[in-house]
Amino acid sequence: ATRAPVLLVVLPRSRDAEAFVEAVKIWTGPEEVTLFPAWEVVPGEALSPTLETMGRRIKVLRDLAAGTSPRVIVTAVRALVQAVAEPPAGQIELAVGAEVSLDGTVAQLVEYGYERNYLVERPGEFSVRGGILDVFPPDRKDPIRAEFWGDEVSDLRAFAVSSQRSGGHLNRVAVGPCRELRLDEPVRARAAELLERTPEGSELQGDLTRLAEGVAFPGMEGYLALVAGPLRPITELLPPGGRVVVCDPKQVADRCADFLEQASSWGGTESEGLFVPLDDIVASSETVELWPYSRGEEGIDLDVTGWDQHTGRVDALAGALKEVLANQGSVVVAAGLSATRAREILAEAGLGLPIGQPQTGKGVITEYSVGKGFLLNLPETPPVALVGESDLFGRRRPVTAPAGSQAPARATALVLELAADDYVVHDTYGVGKYHGMVTREVAGISRDYLVISYASGDKLYLPTEQLDAITKYTGGEAPKLNRLGTGEWEKSKARARKAVQDIAKDLIRLYSVRMRSQGHPFSPDTPWQTELENAFPHVETPDQLRAIEAVKADMEKPIPMDRLVCGDVGFGKTEVALRAA
């Protein structure tokens, strides 16, 4: 079968793009739509995009280059106008039974931009413990664990970040780069060449030196155009027949103008060539469509309406949906976690719909989540109705947030929780003191910033869109403030990792000794024990019974017991202890 052309959908904001992806999944399934995320930072700031964001972007670019891209790619305008480099080539192939050098794989992961930690908890991290390699490719939901026997991969599994426990077996996994600026030989050589032509004392000198030496640092991605160019917009990577649809073109153009002005005020010489004006992209692409749009005399009229007149009025909404179904149309109610409740209230209104997957010409309730839906009527085509949670319940947002949107929610909660002079921890810069929020105007654009002070009088103005980079300090006594630009925070984190490793080693030694020690194995229950237990005047709770059985099982083993029974006052700890005694 002929593959459908790739469609690139452009929206004004990142949150619009995330919500659009969730909505499209209802019709295409999750495999046929993906998000091409924008960087969370503006070039010129001493911050890098997250490894997760860069990994997801690289995955989209590599799929486009290989011709294996999903049919729908959704992005925000700031990602559209940022030119991209050729997707980094190469990947590490891990397969059960394959001959792979563990040392060589580790060196390759470092070159790909992965960070080595004791435990793998975030995308872009890896760890090595003996012959076990853990790595978290940014394009996967879960990290993977490869066990080596010499230079042979003997086992390959996914594992959970929360418990670090291995899951199901895998036969083969490909691990690709996780940084858009890869410090390989060509990049280092280009940086060295530029360094020779850079005047002594220039602001670029220090950064170019680090790039030439292959040393990664926060904000280095801003030099993409300088050392990894030439760059081009993502529209030029679309396969033949690919189309670009710009939704709400007026707002897209306005957001684009604001962003480019802001980027030019923050960025320096290094960011030249990193952005392509929206007008140039539209002019150079033959397949750009503006929606809603018109072409000369032939206006394309899409008869699309919302459900505002029915919001919160279930009877009226059910009546409208019945009419759609009577005309052989399709109805999808995207109710998220409230799918069961949606089925109940629609049934009460006389519209019985099952929970399942969308089907043409039928009505269904899905567990996908959409905020607001629409009714689409096209000439000589059955109508299509999508009902969102806000349409049905009157909520302002879906119960289930789009993928990747937890950070903004957590960040918003953090600001509400912070008070002046609270200590905060920044992922990159360490411990500082929060002094409230200010509004600053740069190049005519106003933005809100958090003011964070550090040692030696240093201050950091953190844009509100980067709030997920900080957390509130939860230690005991007042901490020592870090200094900016000294590497002090990285050393503190290294010491903390070393302390955690030492504690883990001590625990392993302790439990190893405990498991080899001889304890006193008590006998199973006697008739006297049963008589004592039958005299208990109450019915044991399920938790009590489980605790009693576990304690008895421990005491009957030939190794020392290691169990703590805990519970609130009056929940039956004493009875457990009496039966153990």
mmCIF file of N, CA and C in Angstrom, residues 48-52 54-55 58 88 92 105-116 122-126 135-136 138 175-184 214 216-217 220-221:
data_model
loop_
_atom_site.group_PDB
_atom_site.id
_atom_site.type_symbol
_atom_site.label_atom_id
_atom_site.label_comp_id
_atom_site.label_asym_id
_atom_site.label_seq_id
_atom_site.Cartn_x
_atom_site.Cartn_y
_atom_site.Cartn_z
ATOM 1 N N SER A 48 21.305 24.517 28.739
ATOM 2 C CA SER A 48 21.046 23.627 27.612
ATOM 3 C C SER A 48 19.621 23.112 27.680
ATOM 4 N N PRO A 49 19.032 22.775 26.538
ATOM 5 C CA PRO A 49 17.748 22.078 26.587
ATOM 6 C C PRO A 49 17.925 20.763 27.345
ATOM 7 N N THR A 50 16.854 20.224 27.867
ATOM 8 C CA THR A 50 16.960 18.945 28.574
ATOM 9 C C THR A 50 17.343 17.847 27.588
ATOM 10 N N LEU A 51 18.028 16.813 28.089
ATOM 11 C CA LEU A 51 18.405 15.700 27.239
ATOM 12 C C LEU A 51 17.176 14.995 26.677
ATOM 13 N N GLU A 52 16.094 14.979 27.459
ATOM 14 C CA GLU A 52 14.860 14.357 26.979
ATOM 15 C C GLU A 52 14.325 15.096 25.753
ATOM 16 N N MET A 54 16.021 17.082 23.640
ATOM 17 C CA MET A 54 16.910 16.900 22.497
ATOM 18 C C MET A 54 16.789 15.489 21.930
ATOM 19 N N GLY A 55 16.635 14.497 22.815
ATOM 20 C CA GLY A 55 16.494 13.128 22.336
ATOM 21 C C GLY A 55 15.239 12.939 21.504
ATOM 22 N N ILE A 58 15.835 14.604 18.106
ATOM 23 C CA ILE A 58 16.713 13.794 17.265
ATOM 24 C C ILE A 58 15.957 12.603 16.685
ATOM 25 N N PRO A 88 22.303 13.459 13.989
ATOM 26 C CA PRO A 88 23.556 12.743 14.276
ATOM 27 C C PRO A 88 23.505 11.311 13.759
ATOM 28 N N ILE A 92 24.117 2.754 18.722
ATOM 29 C CA ILE A 92 24.665 1.561 19.365
ATOM 30 C C ILE A 92 23.613 0.463 19.299
ATOM 31 N N THR A 105 31.320 0.604 24.314
ATOM 32 C CA THR A 105 29.960 1.131 24.401
ATOM 33 C C THR A 105 29.905 2.326 25.349
ATOM 34 N N VAL A 106 30.600 2.225 26.480
ATOM 35 C CA VAL A 106 30.637 3.335 27.441
ATOM 36 C C VAL A 106 31.260 4.572 26.800
ATOM 37 N N ALA A 107 32.372 4.390 26.084
ATOM 38 C CA ALA A 107 33.027 5.527 25.422
ATOM 39 C C ALA A 107 32.101 6.156 24.375
ATOM 40 N N GLN A 108 31.346 5.304 23.682
ATOM 41 C CA GLN A 108 30.437 5.815 22.660
ATOM 42 C C GLN A 108 29.274 6.575 23.289
ATOM 43 N N LEU A 109 28.773 6.103 24.430
ATOM 44 C CA LEU A 109 27.689 6.803 25.114
ATOM 45 C C LEU A 109 28.134 8.198 25.559
ATOM 46 N N VAL A 110 29.373 8.305 26.040
ATOM 47 C CA VAL A 110 29.897 9.614 26.443
ATOM 48 C C VAL A 110 29.964 10.541 25.232
ATOM 49 N N GLU A 111 30.417 10.019 24.093
ATOM 50 C CA GLU A 111 30.482 10.834 22.876
ATOM 51 C C GLU A 111 29.093 11.232 22.405
ATOM 52 N N TYR A 112 28.097 10.367 22.641
ATOM 53 C CA TYR A 112 26.715 10.664 22.251
ATOM 54 C C TYR A 112 26.055 11.684 23.164
ATOM 55 N N GLY A 113 26.734 12.074 24.261
ATOM 56 C CA GLY A 113 26.194 13.100 25.144
ATOM 57 C C GLY A 113 25.510 12.566 26.389
ATOM 58 N N TYR A 114 25.597 11.254 26.664
ATOM 59 C CA TYR A 114 24.970 10.701 27.866
ATOM 60 C C TYR A 114 25.810 11.034 29.096
ATOM 61 N N GLU A 115 25.137 11.191 30.234
ATOM 62 C CA GLU A 115 25.815 11.496 31.488
ATOM 63 C C GLU A 115 25.891 10.238 32.352
ATOM 64 N N ARG A 116 27.053 9.999 32.945
ATOM 65 C CA ARG A 116 27.236 8.800 33.770
ATOM 66 C C ARG A 116 26.871 9.092 35.212
ATOM 67 N N ARG A 122 16.931 9.432 34.801
ATOM 68 C CA ARG A 122 16.379 10.361 33.821
ATOM 69 C C ARG A 122 16.889 10.010 32.430
ATOM 70 N N PRO A 123 16.139 10.388 31.382
ATOM 71 C CA PRO A 123 16.629 10.170 30.016
ATOM 72 C C PRO A 123 17.982 10.841 29.822
ATOM 73 N N GLY A 124 18.871 10.155 29.084
ATOM 74 C CA GLY A 124 20.195 10.700 28.830
ATOM 75 C C GLY A 124 21.236 10.297 29.860
ATOM 76 N N GLU A 125 20.897 9.393 30.780
ATOM 77 C CA GLU A 125 21.853 8.937 31.791
ATOM 78 C C GLU A 125 22.224 7.478 31.547
ATOM 79 N N PHE A 126 23.419 7.084 32.020
ATOM 80 C CA PHE A 126 23.792 5.666 32.005
ATOM 81 C C PHE A 126 24.638 5.366 33.232
ATOM 82 N N VAL A 135 21.080 2.131 30.714
ATOM 83 C CA VAL A 135 21.076 3.336 29.882
ATOM 84 C C VAL A 135 19.638 3.716 29.581
ATOM 85 N N PHE A 136 19.383 5.040 29.550
ATOM 86 C CA PHE A 136 18.030 5.543 29.333
ATOM 87 C C PHE A 136 18.025 6.367 28.040
ATOM 88 N N PRO A 138 16.584 8.702 25.333
ATOM 89 C CA PRO A 138 15.492 9.668 25.489
ATOM 90 C C PRO A 138 14.241 9.338 24.682
ATOM 91 N N VAL A 175 20.389 2.380 20.567
ATOM 92 C CA VAL A 175 20.617 3.555 21.417
ATOM 93 C C VAL A 175 21.287 4.632 20.567
ATOM 94 N N GLY A 176 20.571 5.737 20.365
ATOM 95 C CA GLY A 176 21.091 6.815 19.532
ATOM 96 C C GLY A 176 21.601 7.983 20.348
ATOM 97 N N PRO A 177 22.177 8.997 19.702
ATOM 98 C CA PRO A 177 22.687 10.181 20.403
ATOM 99 C C PRO A 177 21.567 10.924 21.133
ATOM 100 N N CYS A 178 21.936 11.653 22.187
ATOM 101 C CA CYS A 178 20.924 12.397 22.944
ATOM 102 C C CYS A 178 21.242 13.878 23.023
ATOM 103 N N ARG A 179 22.220 14.358 22.255
ATOM 104 C CA ARG A 179 22.505 15.794 22.176
ATOM 105 C C ARG A 179 22.540 16.213 20.720
ATOM 106 N N GLU A 180 21.931 17.365 20.440
ATOM 107 C CA GLU A 180 21.917 17.851 19.070
ATOM 108 C C GLU A 180 23.285 18.352 18.634
ATOM 109 N N LEU A 181 24.089 18.821 19.567
ATOM 110 C CA LEU A 181 25.466 19.195 19.254
ATOM 111 C C LEU A 181 26.367 18.090 19.791
ATOM 112 N N ARG A 182 26.885 17.281 18.880
ATOM 113 C CA ARG A 182 27.714 16.147 19.260
ATOM 114 C C ARG A 182 29.178 16.545 19.117
ATOM 115 N N LEU A 183 29.945 16.417 20.186
ATOM 116 C CA LEU A 183 31.330 16.884 20.196
ATOM 117 C C LEU A 183 32.249 15.848 19.557
ATOM 118 N N ASP A 184 31.994 15.555 18.272
ATOM 119 C CA ASP A 184 32.834 14.604 17.551
ATOM 120 C C ASP A 184 34.005 15.336 16.907
ATOM 121 N N GLY A 214 36.476 19.263 23.346
ATOM 122 C CA GLY A 214 35.453 18.235 23.520
ATOM 123 C C GLY A 214 34.824 18.220 24.891
ATOM 124 N N ALA A 216 31.858 19.288 27.267
ATOM 125 C CA ALA A 216 30.471 19.763 27.231
ATOM 126 C C ALA A 216 30.239 20.785 28.334
ATOM 127 N N PHE A 217 29.358 21.745 28.084
ATOM 128 C CA PHE A 217 29.031 22.753 29.096
ATOM 129 C C PHE A 217 27.625 23.267 28.844
ATOM 130 N N MET A 220 25.899 25.052 25.377
ATOM 131 C CA MET A 220 26.745 24.878 24.187
ATOM 132 C C MET A 220 25.929 24.684 22.913
ATOM 133 N N GLU A 221 24.665 24.266 23.056
ATOM 134 C CA GLU A 221 23.838 24.055 21.862
ATOM 135 C C GLU A 221 23.585 25.353 21.099
#
